[in-house]
PDB file of C-alpha atoms and ligand atoms in Angstrom:
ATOM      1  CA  UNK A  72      86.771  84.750 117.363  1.00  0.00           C
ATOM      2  CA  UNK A  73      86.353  88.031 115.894  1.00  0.00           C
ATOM      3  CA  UNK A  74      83.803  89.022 113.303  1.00  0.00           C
ATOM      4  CA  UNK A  75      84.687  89.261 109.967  1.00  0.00           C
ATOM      5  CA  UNK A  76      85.363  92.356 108.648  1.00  0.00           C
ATOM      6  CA  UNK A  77      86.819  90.746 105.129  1.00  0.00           C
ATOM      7  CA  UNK A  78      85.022  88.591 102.968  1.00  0.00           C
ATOM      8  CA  UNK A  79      87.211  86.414 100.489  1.00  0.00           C
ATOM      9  CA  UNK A  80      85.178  84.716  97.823  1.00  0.00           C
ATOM     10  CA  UNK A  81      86.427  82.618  95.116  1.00  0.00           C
ATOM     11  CA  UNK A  82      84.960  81.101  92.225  1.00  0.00           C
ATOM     12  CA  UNK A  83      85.967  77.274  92.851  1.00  0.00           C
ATOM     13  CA  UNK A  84      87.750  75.485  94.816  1.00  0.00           C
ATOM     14  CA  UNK A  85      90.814  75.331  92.650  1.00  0.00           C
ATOM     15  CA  UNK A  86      91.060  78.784  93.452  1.00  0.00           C
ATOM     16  CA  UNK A  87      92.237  78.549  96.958  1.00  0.00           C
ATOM     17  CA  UNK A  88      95.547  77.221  97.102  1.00  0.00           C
ATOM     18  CA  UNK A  89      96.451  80.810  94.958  1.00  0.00           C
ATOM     19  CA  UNK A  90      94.959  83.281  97.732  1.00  0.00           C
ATOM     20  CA  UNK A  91      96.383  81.489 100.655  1.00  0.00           C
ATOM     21  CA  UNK A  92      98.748  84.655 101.075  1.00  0.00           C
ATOM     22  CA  UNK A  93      96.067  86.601 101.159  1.00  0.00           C
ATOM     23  CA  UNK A  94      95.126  84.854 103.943  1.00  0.00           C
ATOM     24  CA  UNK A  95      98.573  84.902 105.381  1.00  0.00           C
ATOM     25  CA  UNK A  96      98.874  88.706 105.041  1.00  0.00           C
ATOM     26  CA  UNK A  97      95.332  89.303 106.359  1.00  0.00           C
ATOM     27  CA  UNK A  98      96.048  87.254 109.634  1.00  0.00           C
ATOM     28  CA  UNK A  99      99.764  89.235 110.074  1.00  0.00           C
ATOM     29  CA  UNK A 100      97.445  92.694 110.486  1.00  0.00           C
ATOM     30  CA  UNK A 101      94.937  91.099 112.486  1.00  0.00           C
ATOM     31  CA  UNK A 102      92.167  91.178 110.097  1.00  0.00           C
ATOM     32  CA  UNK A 103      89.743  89.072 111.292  1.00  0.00           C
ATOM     33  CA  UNK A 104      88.404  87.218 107.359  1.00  0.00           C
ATOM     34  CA  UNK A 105      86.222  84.251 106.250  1.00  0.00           C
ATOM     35  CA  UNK A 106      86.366  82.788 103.020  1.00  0.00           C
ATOM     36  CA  UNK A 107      83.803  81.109 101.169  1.00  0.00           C
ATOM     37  CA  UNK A 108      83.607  79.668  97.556  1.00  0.00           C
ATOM     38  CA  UNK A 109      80.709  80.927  95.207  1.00  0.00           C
ATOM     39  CA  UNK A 110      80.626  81.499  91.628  1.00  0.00           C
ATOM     40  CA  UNK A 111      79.056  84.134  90.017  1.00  0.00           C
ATOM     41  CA  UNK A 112      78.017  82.354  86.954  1.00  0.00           C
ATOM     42  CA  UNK A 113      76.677  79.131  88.563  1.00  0.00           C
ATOM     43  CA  UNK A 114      75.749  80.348  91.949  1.00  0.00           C
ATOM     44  CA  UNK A 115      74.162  83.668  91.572  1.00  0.00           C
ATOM     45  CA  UNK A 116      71.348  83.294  93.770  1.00  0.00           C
ATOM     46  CA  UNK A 117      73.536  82.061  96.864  1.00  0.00           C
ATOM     47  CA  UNK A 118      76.159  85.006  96.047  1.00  0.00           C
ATOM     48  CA  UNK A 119      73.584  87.701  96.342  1.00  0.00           C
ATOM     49  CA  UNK A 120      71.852  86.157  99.622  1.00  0.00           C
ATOM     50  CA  UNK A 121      75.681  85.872 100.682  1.00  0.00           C
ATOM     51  CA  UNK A 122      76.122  89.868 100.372  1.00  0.00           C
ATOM     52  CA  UNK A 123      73.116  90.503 102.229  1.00  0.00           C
ATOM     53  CA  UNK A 124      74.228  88.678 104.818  1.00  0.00           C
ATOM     54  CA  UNK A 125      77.588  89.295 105.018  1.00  0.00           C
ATOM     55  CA  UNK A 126      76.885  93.270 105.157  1.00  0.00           C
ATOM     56  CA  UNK A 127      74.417  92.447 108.186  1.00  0.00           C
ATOM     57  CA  UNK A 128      76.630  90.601 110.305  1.00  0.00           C
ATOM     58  CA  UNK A 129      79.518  94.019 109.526  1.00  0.00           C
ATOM     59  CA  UNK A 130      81.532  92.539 106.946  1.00  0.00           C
ATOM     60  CA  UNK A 131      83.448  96.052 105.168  1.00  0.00           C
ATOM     61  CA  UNK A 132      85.213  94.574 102.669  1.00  0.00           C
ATOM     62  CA  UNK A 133      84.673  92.207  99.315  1.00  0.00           C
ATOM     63  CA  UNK A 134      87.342  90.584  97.826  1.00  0.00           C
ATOM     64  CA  UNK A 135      86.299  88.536  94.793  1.00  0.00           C
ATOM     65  CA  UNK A 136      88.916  86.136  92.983  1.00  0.00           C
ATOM     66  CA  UNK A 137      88.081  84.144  89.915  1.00  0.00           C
ATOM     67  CA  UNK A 138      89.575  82.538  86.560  1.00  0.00           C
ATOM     68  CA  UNK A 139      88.422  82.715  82.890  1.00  0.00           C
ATOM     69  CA  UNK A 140      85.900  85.223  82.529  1.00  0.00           C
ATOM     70  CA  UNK A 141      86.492  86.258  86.251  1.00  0.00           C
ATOM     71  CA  UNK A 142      82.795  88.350  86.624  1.00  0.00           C
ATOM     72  CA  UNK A 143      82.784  87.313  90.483  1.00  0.00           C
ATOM     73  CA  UNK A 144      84.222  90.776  91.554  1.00  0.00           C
ATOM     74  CA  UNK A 145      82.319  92.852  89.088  1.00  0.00           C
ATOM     75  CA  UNK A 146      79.017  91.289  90.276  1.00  0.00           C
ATOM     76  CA  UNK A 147      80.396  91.427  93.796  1.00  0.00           C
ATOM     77  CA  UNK A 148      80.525  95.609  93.090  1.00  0.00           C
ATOM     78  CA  UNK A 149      76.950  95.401  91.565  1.00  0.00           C
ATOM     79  CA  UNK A 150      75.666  93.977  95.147  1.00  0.00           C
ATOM     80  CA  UNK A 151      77.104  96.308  97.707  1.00  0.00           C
ATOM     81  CA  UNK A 152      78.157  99.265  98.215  1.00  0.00           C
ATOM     82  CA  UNK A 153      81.112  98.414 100.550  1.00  0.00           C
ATOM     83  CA  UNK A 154      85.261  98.406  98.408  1.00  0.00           C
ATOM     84  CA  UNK A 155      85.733  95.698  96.044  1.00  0.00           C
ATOM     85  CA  UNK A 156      89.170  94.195  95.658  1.00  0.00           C
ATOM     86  CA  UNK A 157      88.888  91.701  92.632  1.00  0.00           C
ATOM     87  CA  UNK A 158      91.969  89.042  92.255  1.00  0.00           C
ATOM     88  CA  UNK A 159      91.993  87.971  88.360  1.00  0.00           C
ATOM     89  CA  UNK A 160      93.626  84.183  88.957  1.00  0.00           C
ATOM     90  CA  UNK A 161      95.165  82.138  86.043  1.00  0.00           C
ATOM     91  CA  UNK A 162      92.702  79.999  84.703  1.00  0.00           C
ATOM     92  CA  UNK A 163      94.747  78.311  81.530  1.00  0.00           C
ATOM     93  CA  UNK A 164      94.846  79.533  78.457  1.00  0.00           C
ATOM     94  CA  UNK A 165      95.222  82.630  78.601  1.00  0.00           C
ATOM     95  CA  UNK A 166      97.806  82.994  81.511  1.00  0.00           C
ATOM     96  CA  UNK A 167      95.058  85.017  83.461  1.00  0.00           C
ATOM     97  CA  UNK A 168      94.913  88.267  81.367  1.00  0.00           C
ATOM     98  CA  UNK A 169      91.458  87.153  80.362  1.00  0.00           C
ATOM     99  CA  UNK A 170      90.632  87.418  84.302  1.00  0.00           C
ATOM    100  CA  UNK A 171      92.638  90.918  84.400  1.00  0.00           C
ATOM    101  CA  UNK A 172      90.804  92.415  81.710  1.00  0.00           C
ATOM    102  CA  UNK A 173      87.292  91.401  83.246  1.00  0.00           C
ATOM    103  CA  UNK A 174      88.482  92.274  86.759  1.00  0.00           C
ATOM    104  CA  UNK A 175      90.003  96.054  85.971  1.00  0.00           C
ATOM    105  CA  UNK A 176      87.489  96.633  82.800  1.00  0.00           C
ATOM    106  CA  UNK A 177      84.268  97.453  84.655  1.00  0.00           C
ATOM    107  CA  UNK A 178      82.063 100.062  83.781  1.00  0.00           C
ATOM    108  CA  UNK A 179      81.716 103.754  85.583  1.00  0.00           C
ATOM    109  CA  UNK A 180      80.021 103.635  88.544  1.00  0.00           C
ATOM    110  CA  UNK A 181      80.647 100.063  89.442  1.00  0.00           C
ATOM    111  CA  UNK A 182      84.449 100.038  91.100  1.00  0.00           C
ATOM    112  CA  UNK A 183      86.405  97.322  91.235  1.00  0.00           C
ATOM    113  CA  UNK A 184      90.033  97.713  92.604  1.00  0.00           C
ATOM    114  CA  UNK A 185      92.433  95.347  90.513  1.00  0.00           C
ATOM    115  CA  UNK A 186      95.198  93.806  92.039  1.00  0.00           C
ATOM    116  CA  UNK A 187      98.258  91.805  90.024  1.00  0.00           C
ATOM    117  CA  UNK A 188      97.019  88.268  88.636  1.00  0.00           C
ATOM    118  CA  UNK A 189      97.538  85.405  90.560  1.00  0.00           C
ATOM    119  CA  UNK A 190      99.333  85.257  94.230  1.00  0.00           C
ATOM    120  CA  UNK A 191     100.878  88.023  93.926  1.00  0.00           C
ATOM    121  CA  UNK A 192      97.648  89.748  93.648  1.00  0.00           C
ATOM    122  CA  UNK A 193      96.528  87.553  96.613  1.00  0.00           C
ATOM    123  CA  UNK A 194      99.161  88.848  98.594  1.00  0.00           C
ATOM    124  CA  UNK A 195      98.511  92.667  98.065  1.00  0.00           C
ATOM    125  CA  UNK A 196      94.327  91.959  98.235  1.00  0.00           C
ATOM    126  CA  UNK A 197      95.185  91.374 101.873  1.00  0.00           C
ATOM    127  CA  UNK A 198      97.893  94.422 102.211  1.00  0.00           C
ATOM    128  CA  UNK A 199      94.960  96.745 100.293  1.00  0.00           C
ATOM    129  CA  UNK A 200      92.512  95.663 102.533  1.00  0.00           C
ATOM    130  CA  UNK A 201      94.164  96.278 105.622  1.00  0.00           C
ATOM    131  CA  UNK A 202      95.368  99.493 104.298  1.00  0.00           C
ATOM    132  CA  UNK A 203      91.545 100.825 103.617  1.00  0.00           C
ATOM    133  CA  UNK A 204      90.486  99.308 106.976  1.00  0.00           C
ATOM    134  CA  UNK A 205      93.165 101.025 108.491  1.00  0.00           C
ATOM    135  CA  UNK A 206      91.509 104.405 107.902  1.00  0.00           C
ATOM    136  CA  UNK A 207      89.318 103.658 110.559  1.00  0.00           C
ATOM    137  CA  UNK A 208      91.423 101.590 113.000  1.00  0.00           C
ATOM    138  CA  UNK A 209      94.345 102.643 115.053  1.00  0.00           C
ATOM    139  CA  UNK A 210      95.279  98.564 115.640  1.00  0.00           C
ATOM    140  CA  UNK A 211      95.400  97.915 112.030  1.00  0.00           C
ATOM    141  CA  UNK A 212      97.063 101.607 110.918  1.00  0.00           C
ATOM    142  CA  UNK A 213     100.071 100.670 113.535  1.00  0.00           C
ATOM    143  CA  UNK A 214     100.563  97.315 111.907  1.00  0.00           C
ATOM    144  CA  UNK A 215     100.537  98.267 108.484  1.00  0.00           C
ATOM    145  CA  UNK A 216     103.206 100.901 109.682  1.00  0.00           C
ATOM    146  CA  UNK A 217     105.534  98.183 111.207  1.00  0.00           C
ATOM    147  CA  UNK A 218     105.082  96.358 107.917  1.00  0.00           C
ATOM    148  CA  UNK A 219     106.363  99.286 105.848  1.00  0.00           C
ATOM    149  CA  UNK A 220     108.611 100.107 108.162  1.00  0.00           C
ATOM    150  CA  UNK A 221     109.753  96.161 107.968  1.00  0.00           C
ATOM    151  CA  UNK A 222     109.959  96.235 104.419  1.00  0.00           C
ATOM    152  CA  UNK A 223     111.719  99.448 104.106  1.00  0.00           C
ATOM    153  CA  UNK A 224     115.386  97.940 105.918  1.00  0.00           C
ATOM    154  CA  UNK A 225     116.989  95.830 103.002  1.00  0.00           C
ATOM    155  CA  UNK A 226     118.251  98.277 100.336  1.00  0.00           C
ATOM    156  CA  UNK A 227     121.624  96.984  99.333  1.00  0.00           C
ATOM    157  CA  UNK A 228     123.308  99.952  97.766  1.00  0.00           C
ATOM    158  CA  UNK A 229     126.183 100.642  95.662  1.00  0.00           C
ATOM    159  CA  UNK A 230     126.802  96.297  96.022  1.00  0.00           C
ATOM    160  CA  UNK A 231     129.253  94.275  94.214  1.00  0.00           C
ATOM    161  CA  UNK A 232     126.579  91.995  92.043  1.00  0.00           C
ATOM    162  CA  UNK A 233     129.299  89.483  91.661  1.00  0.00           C
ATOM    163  CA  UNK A 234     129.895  88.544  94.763  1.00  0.00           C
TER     164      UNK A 234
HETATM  165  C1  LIG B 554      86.215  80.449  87.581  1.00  0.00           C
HETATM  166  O1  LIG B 554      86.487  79.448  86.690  1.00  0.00           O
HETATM  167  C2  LIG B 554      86.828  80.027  88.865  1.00  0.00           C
HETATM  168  O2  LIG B 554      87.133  81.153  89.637  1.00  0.00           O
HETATM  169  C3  LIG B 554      88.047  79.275  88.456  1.00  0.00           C
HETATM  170  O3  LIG B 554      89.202  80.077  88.477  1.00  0.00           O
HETATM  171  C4  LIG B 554      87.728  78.851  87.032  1.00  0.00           C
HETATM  172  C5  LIG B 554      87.655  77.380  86.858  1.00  0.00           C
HETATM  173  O4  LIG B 554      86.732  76.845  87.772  1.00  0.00           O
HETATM  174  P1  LIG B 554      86.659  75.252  88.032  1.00  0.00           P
HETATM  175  O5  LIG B 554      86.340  74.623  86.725  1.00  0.00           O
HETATM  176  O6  LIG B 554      87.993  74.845  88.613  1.00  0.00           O
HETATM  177  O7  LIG B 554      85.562  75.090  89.056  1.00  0.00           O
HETATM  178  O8  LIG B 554      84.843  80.661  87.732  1.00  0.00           O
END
């Protein structure tokens, strides 16, 4: 098994049934990923120790998805200097726009890149990833190719909507 070069962390572990396409997307490019569940409000200790470690063994990548007042990818972006993808996640009554805001409203200097709220965001965490890991690796640049190149057949034009 391949080192990971993504690290997924949630904030519980009602969080994970929403970022299984990230998975899903990140195992399509051959991104080798762990996951791992640690919130930022009641775990803080164990989330910084996790960095640490996660940059020593070559992680490159964060991605940090929480609910409510999501702060897991913000403090993820305080801890390293490696991207952030943050994944704001619907956490109830607010629909998750609570999440967005805290996910995309982080101050200069401390970037976190926001994706779409819920598993739709899950889905393109895993495409951004791949894309920014792709810079530096000809295995993962030709399979993001074939996955545009995929998605691009499948314009119906000029089509009869009735039919
Ligand atoms: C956030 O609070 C988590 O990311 C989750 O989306 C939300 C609710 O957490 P649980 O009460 O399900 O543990 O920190």
């Amino acid at each position: 098994m391949a080192e990971p070069l993504v690290a997924v962390i949630c904030g519980s572990r009602s969080d994970l049934p929403t970022l299984r396409g990230c998975f899903e997307v990140l195992d399509r490019y051959g991104v080798a990923w762990e996951a791992s569940v640690i919130s930022a409000h009641r775990q803080p200790e164990a989330l910084a120790r996790y960095v640490r470690e996660a940059e020593a063994r070559g992680v490159k990548l964060f991605v940090g998805a929480a609910g409510l007042a999501a702060h897991l990818p913000g403090v993820l972006a305080s801890l390293t200097a490696r991207p952030v993808i943050g994944i704001p996640l619907d956490g109830g009554a607010l629909g998750g726009a609570d999440a967005l805001y805290s996910v995309v409203q982080m101050p200069p200097g401390v970037p976190v890149a926001g994706v779409a709220i819920g598993s739709a965001g899950a889905k393109n965490a895993g495409h951004l990833a791949a894309r920014i890991l792709a810079l530096g690796d000809g295995e993962v640049a030709a399979r993001v190719d074939a996955f545009r190149a995929e998605q691009a057949v499948g314009a119906e034009v000029a089509i009869d909507p009735r039919a």
